[in-house]
CSV table of C-alpha atoms in Angstrom, one decimal:
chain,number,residue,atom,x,y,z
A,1,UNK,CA,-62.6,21.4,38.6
A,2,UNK,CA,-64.7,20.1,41.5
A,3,UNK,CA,-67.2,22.6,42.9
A,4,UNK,CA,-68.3,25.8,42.1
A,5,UNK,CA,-67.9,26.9,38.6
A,6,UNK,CA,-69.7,30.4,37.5
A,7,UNK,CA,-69.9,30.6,33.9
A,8,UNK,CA,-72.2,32.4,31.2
A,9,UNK,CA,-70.3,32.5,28.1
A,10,UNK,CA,-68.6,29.8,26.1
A,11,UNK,CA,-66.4,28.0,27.4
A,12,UNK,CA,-64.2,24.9,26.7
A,13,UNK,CA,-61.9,22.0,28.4
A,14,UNK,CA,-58.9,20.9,27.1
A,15,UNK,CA,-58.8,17.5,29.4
A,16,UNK,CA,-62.0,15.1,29.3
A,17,UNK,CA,-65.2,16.9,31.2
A,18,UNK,CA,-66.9,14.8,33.4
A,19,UNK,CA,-70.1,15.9,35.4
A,20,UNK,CA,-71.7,14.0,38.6
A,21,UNK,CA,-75.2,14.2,39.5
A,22,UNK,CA,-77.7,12.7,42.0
A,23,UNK,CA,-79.8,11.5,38.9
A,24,UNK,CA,-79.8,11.6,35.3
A,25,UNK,CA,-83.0,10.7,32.6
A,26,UNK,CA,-82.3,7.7,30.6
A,27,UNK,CA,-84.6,9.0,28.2
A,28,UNK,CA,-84.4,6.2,25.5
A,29,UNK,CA,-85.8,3.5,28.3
A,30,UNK,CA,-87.6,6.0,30.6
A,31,UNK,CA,-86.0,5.6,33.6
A,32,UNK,CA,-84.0,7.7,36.3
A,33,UNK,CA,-80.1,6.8,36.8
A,34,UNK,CA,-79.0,7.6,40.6
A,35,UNK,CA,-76.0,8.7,41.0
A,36,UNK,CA,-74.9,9.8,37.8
A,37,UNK,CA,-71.4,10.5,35.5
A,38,UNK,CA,-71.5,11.4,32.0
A,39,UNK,CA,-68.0,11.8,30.3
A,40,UNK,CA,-67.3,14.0,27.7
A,41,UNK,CA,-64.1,14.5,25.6
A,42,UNK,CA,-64.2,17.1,22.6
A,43,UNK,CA,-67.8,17.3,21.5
A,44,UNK,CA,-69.0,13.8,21.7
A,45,UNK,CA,-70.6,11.3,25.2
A,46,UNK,CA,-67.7,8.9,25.8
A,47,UNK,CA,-69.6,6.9,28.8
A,48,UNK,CA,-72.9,7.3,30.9
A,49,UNK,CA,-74.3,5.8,33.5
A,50,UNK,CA,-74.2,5.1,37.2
A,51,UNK,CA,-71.1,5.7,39.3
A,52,UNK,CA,-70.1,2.3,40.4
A,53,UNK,CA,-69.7,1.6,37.0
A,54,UNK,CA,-67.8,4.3,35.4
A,55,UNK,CA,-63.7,5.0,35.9
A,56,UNK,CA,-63.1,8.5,36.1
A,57,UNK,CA,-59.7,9.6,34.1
A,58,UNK,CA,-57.0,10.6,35.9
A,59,UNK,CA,-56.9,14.1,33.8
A,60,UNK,CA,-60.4,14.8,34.3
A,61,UNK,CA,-62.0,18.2,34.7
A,62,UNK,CA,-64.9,16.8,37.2
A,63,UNK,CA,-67.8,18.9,37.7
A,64,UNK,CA,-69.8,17.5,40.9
A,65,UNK,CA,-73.2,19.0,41.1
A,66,UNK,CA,-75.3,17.1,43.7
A,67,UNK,CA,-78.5,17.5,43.6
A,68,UNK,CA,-79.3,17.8,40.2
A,69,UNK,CA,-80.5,16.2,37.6
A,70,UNK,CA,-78.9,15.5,34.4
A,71,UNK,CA,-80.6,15.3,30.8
A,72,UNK,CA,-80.1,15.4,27.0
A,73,UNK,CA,-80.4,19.1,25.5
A,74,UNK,CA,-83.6,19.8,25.2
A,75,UNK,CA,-85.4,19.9,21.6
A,76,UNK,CA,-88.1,22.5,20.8
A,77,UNK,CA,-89.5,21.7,17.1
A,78,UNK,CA,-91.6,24.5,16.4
A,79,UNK,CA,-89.7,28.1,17.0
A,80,UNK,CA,-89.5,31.6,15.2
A,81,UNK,CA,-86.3,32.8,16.4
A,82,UNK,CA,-86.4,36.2,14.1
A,83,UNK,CA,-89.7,37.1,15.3
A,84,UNK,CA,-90.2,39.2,17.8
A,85,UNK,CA,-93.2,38.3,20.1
A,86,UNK,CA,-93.8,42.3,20.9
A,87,UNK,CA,-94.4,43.2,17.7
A,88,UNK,CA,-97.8,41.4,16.5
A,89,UNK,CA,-100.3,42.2,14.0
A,90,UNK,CA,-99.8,46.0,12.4
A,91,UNK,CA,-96.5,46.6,14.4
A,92,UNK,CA,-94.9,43.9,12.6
A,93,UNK,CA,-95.2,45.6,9.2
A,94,UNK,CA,-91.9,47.8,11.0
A,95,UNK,CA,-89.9,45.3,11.1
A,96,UNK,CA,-87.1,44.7,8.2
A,97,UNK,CA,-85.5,41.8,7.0
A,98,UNK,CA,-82.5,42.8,8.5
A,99,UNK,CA,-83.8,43.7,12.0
A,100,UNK,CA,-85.3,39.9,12.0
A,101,UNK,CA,-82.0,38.8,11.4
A,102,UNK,CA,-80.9,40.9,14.4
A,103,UNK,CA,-82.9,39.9,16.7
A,104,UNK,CA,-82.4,36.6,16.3
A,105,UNK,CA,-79.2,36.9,17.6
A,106,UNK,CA,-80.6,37.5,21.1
A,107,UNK,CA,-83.5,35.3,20.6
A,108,UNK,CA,-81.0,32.5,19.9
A,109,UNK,CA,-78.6,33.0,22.9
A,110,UNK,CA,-82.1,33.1,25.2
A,111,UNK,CA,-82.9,29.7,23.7
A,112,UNK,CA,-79.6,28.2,24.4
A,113,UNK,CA,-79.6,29.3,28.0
A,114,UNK,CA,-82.8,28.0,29.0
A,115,UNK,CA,-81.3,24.6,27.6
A,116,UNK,CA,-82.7,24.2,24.3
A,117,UNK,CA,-79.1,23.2,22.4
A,118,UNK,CA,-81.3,22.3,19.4
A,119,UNK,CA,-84.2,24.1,17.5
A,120,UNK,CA,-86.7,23.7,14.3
A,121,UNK,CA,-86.9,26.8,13.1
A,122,UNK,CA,-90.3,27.0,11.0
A,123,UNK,CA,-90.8,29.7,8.9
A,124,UNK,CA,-89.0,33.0,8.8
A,125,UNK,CA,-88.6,36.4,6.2
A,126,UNK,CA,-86.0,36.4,3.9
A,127,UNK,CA,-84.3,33.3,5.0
A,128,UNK,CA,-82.5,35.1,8.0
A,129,UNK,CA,-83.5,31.7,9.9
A,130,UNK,CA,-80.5,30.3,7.4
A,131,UNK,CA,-78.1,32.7,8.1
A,132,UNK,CA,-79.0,32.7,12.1
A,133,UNK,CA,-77.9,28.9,11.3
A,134,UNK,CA,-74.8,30.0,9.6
A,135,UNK,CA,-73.6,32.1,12.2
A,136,UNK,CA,-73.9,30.0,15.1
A,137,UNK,CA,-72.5,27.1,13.3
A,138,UNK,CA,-69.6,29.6,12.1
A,139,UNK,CA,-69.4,30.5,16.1
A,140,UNK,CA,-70.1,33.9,15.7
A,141,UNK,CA,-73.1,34.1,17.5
A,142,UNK,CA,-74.2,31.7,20.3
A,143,UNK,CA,-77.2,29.5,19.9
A,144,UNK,CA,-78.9,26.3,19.7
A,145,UNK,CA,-78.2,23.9,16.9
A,146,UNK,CA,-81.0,24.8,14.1
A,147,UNK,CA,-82.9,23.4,11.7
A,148,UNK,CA,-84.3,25.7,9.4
A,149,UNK,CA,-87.5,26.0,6.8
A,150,UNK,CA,-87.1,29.4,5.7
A,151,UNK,CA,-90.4,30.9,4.0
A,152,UNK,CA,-93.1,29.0,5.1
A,153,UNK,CA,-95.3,28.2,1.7
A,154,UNK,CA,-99.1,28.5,1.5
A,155,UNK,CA,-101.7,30.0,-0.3
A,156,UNK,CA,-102.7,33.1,-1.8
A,157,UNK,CA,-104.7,34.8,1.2
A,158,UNK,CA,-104.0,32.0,3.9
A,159,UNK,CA,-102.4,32.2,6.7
A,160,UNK,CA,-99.0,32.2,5.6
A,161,UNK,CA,-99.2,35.1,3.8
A,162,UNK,CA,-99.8,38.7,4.2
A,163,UNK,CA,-103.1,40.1,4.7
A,164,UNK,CA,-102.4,43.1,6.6
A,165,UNK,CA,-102.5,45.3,3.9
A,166,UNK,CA,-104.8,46.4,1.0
A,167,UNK,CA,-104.9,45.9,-2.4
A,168,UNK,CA,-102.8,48.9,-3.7
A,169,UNK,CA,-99.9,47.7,-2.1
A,170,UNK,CA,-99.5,44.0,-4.2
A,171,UNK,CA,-97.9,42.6,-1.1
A,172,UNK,CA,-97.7,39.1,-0.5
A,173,UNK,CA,-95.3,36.9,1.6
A,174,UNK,CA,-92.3,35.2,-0.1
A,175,UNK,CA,-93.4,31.5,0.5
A,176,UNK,CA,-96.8,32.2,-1.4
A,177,UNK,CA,-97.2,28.7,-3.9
A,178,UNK,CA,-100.6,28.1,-5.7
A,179,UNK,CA,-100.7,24.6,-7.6
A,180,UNK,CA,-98.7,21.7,-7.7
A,181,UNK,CA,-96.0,22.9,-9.9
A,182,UNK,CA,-95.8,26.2,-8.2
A,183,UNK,CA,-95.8,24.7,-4.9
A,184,UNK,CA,-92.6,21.5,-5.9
A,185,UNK,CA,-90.9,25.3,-7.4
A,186,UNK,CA,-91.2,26.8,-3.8
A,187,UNK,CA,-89.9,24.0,-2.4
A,188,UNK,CA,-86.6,23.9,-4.8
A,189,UNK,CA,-86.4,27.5,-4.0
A,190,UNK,CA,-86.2,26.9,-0.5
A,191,UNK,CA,-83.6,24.4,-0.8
A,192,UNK,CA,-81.3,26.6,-2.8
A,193,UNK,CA,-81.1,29.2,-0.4
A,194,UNK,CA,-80.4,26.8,2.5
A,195,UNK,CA,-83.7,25.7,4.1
A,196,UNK,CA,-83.2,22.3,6.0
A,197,UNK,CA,-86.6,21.3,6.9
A,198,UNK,CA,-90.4,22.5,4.8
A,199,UNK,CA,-92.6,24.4,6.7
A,200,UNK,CA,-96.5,24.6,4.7
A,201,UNK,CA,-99.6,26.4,6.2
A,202,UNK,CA,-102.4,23.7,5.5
A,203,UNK,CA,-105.5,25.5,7.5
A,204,UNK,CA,-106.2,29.1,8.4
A,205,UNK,CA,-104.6,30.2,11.3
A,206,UNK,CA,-104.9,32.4,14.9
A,207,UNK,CA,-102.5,35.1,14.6
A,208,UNK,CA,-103.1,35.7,10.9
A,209,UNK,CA,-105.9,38.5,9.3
A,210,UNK,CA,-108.9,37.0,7.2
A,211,UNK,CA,-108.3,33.0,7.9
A,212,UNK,CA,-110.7,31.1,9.4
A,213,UNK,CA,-108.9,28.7,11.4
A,214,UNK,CA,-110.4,25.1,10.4
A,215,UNK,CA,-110.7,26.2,6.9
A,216,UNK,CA,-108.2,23.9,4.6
A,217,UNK,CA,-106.1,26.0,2.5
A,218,UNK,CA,-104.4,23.4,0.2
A,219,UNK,CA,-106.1,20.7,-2.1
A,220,UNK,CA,-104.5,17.1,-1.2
A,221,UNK,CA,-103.1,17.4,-4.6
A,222,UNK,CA,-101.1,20.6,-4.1
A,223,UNK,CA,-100.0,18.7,-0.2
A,224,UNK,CA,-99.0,15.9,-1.9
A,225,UNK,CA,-96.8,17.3,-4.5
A,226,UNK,CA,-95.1,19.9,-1.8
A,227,UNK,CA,-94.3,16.5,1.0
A,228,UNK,CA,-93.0,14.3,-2.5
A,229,UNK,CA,-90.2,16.8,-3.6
A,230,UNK,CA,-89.4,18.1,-0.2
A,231,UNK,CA,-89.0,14.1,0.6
A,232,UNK,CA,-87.4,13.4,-2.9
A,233,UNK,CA,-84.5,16.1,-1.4
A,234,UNK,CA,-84.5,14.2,1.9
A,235,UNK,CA,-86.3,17.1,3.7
A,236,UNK,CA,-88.9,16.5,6.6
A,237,UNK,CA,-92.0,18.6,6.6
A,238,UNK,CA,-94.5,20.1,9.0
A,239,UNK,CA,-97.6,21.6,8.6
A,240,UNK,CA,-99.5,24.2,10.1
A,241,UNK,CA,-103.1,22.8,10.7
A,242,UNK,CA,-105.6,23.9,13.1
A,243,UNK,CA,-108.8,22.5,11.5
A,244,UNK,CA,-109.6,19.0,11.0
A,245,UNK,CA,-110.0,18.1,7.2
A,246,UNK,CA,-106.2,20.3,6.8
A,247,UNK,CA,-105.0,17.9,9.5
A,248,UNK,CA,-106.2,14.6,7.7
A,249,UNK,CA,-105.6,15.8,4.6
A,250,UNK,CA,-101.7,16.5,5.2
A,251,UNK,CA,-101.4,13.0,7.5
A,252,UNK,CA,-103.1,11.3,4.0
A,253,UNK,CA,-100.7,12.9,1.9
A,254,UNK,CA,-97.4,12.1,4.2
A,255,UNK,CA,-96.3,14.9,6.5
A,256,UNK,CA,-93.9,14.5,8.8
A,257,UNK,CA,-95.3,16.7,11.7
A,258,UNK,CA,-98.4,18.4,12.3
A,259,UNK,CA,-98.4,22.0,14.2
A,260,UNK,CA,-100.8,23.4,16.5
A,261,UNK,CA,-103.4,20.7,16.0
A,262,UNK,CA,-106.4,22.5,17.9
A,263,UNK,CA,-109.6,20.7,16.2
A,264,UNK,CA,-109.4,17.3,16.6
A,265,UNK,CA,-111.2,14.1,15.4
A,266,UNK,CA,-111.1,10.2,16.0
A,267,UNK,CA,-109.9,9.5,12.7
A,268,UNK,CA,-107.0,11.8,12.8
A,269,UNK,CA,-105.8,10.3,15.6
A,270,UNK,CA,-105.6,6.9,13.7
A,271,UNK,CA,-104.0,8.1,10.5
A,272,UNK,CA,-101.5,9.7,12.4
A,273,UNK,CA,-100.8,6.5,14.7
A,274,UNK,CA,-101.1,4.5,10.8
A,275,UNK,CA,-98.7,7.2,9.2
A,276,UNK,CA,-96.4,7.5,12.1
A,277,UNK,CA,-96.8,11.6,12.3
A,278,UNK,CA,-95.6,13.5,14.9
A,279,UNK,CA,-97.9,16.2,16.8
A,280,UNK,CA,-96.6,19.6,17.8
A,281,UNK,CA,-99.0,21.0,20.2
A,282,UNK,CA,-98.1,24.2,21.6
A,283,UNK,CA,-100.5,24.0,24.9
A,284,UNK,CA,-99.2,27.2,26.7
A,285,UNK,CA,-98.7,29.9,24.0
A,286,UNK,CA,-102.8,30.2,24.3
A,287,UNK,CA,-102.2,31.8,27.9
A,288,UNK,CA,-99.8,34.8,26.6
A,289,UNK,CA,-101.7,35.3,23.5
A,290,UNK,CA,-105.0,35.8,26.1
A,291,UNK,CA,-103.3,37.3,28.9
A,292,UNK,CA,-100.6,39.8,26.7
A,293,UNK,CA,-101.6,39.4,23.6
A,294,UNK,CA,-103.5,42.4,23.1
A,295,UNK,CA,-100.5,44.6,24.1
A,296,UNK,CA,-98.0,43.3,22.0
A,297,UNK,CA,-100.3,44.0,18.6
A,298,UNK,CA,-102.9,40.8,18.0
A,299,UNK,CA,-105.5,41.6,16.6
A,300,UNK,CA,-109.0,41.6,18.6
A,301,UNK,CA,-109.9,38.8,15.5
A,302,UNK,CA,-107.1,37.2,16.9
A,303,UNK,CA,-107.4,36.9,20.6
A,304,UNK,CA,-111.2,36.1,19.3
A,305,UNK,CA,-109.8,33.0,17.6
A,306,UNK,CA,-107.7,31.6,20.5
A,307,UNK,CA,-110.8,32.1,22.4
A,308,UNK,CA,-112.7,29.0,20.7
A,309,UNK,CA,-109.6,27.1,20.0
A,310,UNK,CA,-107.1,27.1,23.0
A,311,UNK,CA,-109.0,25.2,25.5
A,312,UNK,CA,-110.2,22.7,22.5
A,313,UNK,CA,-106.2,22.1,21.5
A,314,UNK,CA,-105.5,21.2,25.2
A,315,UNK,CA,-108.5,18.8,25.5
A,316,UNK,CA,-107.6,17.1,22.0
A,317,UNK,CA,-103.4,17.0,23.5
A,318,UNK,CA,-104.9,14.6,26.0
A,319,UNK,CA,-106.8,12.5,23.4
A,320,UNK,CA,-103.6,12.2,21.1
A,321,UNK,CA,-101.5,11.2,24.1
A,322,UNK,CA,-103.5,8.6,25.6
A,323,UNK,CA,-103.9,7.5,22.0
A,324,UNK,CA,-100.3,7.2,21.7
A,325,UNK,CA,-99.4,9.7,19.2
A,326,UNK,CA,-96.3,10.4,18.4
A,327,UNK,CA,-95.6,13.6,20.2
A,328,UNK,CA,-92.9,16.2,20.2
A,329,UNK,CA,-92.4,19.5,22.2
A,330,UNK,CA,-93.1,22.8,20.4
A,331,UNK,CA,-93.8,25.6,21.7
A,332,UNK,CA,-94.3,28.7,18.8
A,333,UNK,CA,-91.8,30.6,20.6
A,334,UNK,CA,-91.7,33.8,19.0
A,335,UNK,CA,-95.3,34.3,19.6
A,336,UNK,CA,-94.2,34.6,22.9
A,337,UNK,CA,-91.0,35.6,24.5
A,338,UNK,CA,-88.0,33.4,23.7
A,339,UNK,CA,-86.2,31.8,26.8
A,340,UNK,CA,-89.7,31.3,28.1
A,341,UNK,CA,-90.1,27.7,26.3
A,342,UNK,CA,-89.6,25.1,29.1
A,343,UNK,CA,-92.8,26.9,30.7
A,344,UNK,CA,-95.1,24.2,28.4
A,345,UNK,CA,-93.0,21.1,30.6
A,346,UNK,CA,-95.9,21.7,33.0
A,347,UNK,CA,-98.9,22.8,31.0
A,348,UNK,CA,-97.8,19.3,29.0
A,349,UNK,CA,-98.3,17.4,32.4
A,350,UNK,CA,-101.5,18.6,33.5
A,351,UNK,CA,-102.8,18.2,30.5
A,352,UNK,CA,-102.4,14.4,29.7
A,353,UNK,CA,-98.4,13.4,29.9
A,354,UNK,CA,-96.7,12.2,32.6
A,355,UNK,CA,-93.5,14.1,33.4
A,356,UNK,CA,-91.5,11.8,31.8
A,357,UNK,CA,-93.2,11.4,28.5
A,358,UNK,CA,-92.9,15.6,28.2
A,359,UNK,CA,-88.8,14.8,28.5
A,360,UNK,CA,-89.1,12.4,26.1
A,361,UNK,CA,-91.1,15.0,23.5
A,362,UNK,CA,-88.3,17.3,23.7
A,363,UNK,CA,-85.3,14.9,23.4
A,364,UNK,CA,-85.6,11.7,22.0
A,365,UNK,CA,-88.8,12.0,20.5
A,366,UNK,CA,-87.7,15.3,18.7
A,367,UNK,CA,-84.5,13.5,17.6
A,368,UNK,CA,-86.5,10.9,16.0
A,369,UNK,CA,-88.3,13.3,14.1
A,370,UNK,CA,-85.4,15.0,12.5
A,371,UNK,CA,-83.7,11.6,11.8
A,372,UNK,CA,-80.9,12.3,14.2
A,373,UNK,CA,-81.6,10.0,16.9
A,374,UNK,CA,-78.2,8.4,16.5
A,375,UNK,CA,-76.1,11.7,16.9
A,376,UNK,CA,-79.1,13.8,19.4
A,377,UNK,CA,-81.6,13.4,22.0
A,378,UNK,CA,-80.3,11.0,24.7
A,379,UNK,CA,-77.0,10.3,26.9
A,380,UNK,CA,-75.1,7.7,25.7
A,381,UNK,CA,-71.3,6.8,24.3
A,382,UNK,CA,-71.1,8.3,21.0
A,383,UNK,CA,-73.8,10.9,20.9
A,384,UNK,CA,-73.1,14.5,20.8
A,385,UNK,CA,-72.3,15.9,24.1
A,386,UNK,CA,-75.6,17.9,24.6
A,387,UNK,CA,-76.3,17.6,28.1
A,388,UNK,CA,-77.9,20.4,30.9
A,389,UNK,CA,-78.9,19.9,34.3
A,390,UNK,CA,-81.8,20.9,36.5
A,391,UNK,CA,-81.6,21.9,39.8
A,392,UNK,CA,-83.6,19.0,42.5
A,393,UNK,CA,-86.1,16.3,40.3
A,394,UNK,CA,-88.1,17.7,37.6
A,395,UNK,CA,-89.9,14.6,37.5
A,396,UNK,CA,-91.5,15.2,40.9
A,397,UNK,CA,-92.0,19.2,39.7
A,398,UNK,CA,-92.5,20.2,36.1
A,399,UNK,CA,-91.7,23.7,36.7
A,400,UNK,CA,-88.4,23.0,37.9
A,401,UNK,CA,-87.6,22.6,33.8
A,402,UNK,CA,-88.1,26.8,33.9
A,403,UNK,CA,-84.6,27.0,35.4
A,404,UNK,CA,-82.2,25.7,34.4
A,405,UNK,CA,-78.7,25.6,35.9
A,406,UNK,CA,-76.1,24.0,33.1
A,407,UNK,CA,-76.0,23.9,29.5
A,408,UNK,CA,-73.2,22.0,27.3
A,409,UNK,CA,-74.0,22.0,23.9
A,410,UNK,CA,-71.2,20.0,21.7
A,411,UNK,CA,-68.9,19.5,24.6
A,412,UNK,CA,-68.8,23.2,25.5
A,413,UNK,CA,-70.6,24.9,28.4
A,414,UNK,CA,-72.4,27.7,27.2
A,415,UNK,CA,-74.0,28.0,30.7
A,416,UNK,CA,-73.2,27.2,34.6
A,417,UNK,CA,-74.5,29.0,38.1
A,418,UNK,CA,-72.5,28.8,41.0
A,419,UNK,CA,-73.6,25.5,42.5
């Protein structure tokens, strides 16, 4: 199969697959392999590496791009693949369960063809995160691999639940938990219905009515007994935290991951480098919520908010990553159009990472983070055979991660252009 192949549905090779490249990201020890070959036979990375040192089977289906350049599947930890970035603020209150669930569908397939092969889901309605992750595993729908929260949990009022409305109504979201007990119940509930990961709202929020976003929302006590039963189930949690106490009071208390992380101080930085917690910075949503925002439904509160904090989350990304934070690529997709992720590649660079280090945050880093680094996030003999490739060298232009050209998620390519 040398040469051109043209393909944008599923599709899979009975003989081993092998794919040449000019270059390919070692990601675990940061480095660029010329002249590349990965092998792949059923869903798993037999070999990897450079040419001269790799045998090519006889009964190979070889795939010889050129100039491209070869990397894991890429790893977006913070997604909302049911939500539908058009429909913010009042318009969302039109949107069923079911139609969520619908639209992730398309939202997934968008994801998997700009090369993410693996998502965090983190926080959706009626757990139709869980069945998106049933039906793509089931290979009814295509998608990326996904790990999924379900109902985010927070507090009555906070930013996880549902202020839109007014008191008559007695609405509130499904992942509302006040107290310790009612918050370790959430959790179990969660689990039940199918919830992989726990997703908790510890500070107010941007998009949400009401919250102020450095506000805490949960006591260290309620955090504390959430993270423990979640981690007693062998569960990972993030958190939602724009404002500074929230932030120091989840690291304290042992979250996994921290989202958004806008306000920002020196002694967060340390307890996460003590605790070992990842950031998930999302460092270009802030430019469609300003620049479209206000047609797709936020609220002028809203836009208001991202006003004071979006410049102040970019400045603080630079802190955290010449700290040495652990850090791992989100994005909040689903406040903005899904497909669009790899866009943050280059808002990560200018603000603080080099282009390597914003690979690393979306593959191994990411991996690490989920405690699959032994089966995801890098090319080597044994992992699962995630792999896409980028047209030219990314690491010499970060936008180049916008398009990309191949995707093979568990030995199957989902998605090649002519090349």
């Amino acid at each position: 199969m040398a040469g051109s192949l043209a393909l944008t549905s599923l599709f899979t090779l009975a003989n081993p697959l092998v794919i040449t490249a000019d270059r390919m990201v070692d990601v675990k020890a940061g480095k660029v392999i010329e002249s590349a070959v990965v092998i792949i036979e059923d869903d798993v990375i037999v070999q990897a590496g450079h040419s001269k040192k790799i045998a090519i089977p006889d009964d190979a289906e070889v795939m010889a791009l050129g100039d491209y350049t070869l990397m894991p599947g890429l790893m977006d930890m913070h997604v909302h693949l049911t939500s539908d970035p058009t429909k913010h603020g009042y318009s969302s209150l039109s949107v069923s369960v079911p139609r969520a669930a619908i639209t992730g569908v398309k939202h997934a397939k968008d994801t998997l063809m700009a090369g993410f092969t693996t998502v965090r889901n983190v926080g959706a309605p009626g757990f139709t995160d869980v069945a998106l992750r049933d039906a793509i595993d089931d290979g009814d729908v295509q998608g990326p691999r996904m790990f999924v929260a379900g109902p985010s949990l927070g507090v009555t009022g906070g930013h996880c639940d549902n202020n839109l409305l007014p008191y008559g109504y007695h609405d509130k979201s499904e992942g509302v938990a006040d107290g310790p007990w009612e918050v370790r119940k959430k959790v179990r509930e969660n689990i039940k219905y199918g919830a992989t990961v726990i997703k908790f709202c510890a500070t107010g929020g941007v998009l949400s009515k009401g919250t102020k976003v450095g506000a805490r929302q949960y006591t260290e006590e309620e955090m504390q007994a959430l993270i423990e039963e979640a981690h007693l189930r062998g569960l990972t949690v993030a958190t939602h935290a724009h404002g500074t106490s929230g932030i120091k009071a989840a690291i304290r208390s042992g979250v996994d991951s921290v989202e958004h992380v806008s306000l920002l101080d020196d002694e967060a930085i340390e307890l996460a480098k003590k605790h070992g917690t990842y950031f998930s910075m999302d460092v270009y949503v802030t430019e469609y919520i300003l620049g479209e925002g206000e047609k797709a439904g936020i609220l002028p509160e809203s836009l208001a908010k991202e006003r004071i904090v979006g410049t102040k989350q970019r400045e603080n990304f630079r802190k955290a990553v010449k700290a040495g934070v652990n850090m791992v690529f989100g994005s909040d997709a689903g406040v903005y159009p899904h497909g669009d992720n790899g866009k943050q590649f280059a808002r990560m660079v200018t603000w603080g990472m080099t282009p390597m280090q914003a690979i690393q945050a979306a593959t191994i880093n990411s991996a690490t983070l989920l405690k699959q680094q032994e089966s995801l996030g890098s090319i080597e003999a044994g992992r699962k055979a995630d792999v896409i490739a980028v047209k030219g060298n990314p690491l010499d232009n970060m936008a180049l991660m916008e398009d990309v050209g191949l995707v093979v998620k568990d030995g199957q390519i989902v998605k090649s252009l002519a090349m």
